[in-house]
């Protein structure tokens, strides 16, 4: 077929030695890979990450592909060796959130974008581009951390819970901070502010409508923490992914689906516990060979489903038990070396994929100074403080 110069198939049939019938079928040959061009927008309006932009949990890498492509073609952004993926829309546009900490920490301040193109004939090809940007802020501070407790306690907003006008989100700042430091919470199109108390606790009332309407169903939080010793302001952030269930009435909540059947009782979520009792790895805890990272999967899962954690760019996996709890040993040295002191986790079950992150801090005694970390944990449910330290391995459990 490929060698046929006239790309035509001829057919002849003789009926009982009499009448002869013939037919032709023309066809086309297209083996040319799709050709496309990637145009990248500036990372920020001036292509420079400033102090205010550094306080955002993520920054969107945006651009447009022209030429041969299809809706849904995969886009991969590589920052400091780590991939972040998204897809093209009908106009060839893409927007992929990338952790701001990763962009700041990238030593060459350059990200690469690769698009896996597909044309109408099914041929595949690639198009690529790169953007050099600048940053006038230092890599994220590792002597302060902020955590956000699971939304509604289990990161699943049920149909019943979704009837409320609002809920209160709780969290904690640990490490080097000062009472009164401002915490900024972002949900959908709302930006809310509150402050931390003397032991780092904070809370904020959030509109349920905003939580349900958030297209990425992710609450983002950051704190501008003043080091009580140096007076330096360090901004760190984290987030909490959650799921919104629907009742099948056709309402779409935050991309969770809707229509016939709804998603009530058919979703999955997860969260990661604070890394240590106070979410600060102190000098004694830093000597442990391994640290057990714990958390829980909620909603639809099967015992044995695998949780995958990423620490310092390396994967570590473990299974959930019948209650959804997991405990995965991670080399403490990798936690100490992680540039953004943040653990990323994910799990895929029959209900879909859930993600979670946990930010943590390092005591200055592990780095280059002396700092007393503030202990304790605050959440919607009481969690008991612990001062137990391990010399060989460290195991932290949580609800």
PDB file of C-alpha atoms in Angstrom, residues 149-156:
ATOM      1  CA  UNK A 149      -5.164  19.790  58.830  1.00  0.00           C
ATOM      2  CA  UNK A 150      -7.394  17.637  56.590  1.00  0.00           C
ATOM      3  CA  UNK A 151     -10.500  19.433  55.378  1.00  0.00           C
ATOM      4  CA  UNK A 152     -13.535  18.111  57.341  1.00  0.00           C
ATOM      5  CA  UNK A 153     -11.132  15.802  59.182  1.00  0.00           C
ATOM      6  CA  UNK A 154     -10.763  13.289  56.338  1.00  0.00           C
ATOM      7  CA  UNK A 155     -10.380  15.474  53.209  1.00  0.00           C
ATOM      8  CA  UNK A 156     -13.768  14.352  51.885  1.00  0.00           C
TER       9      UNK A 156
END
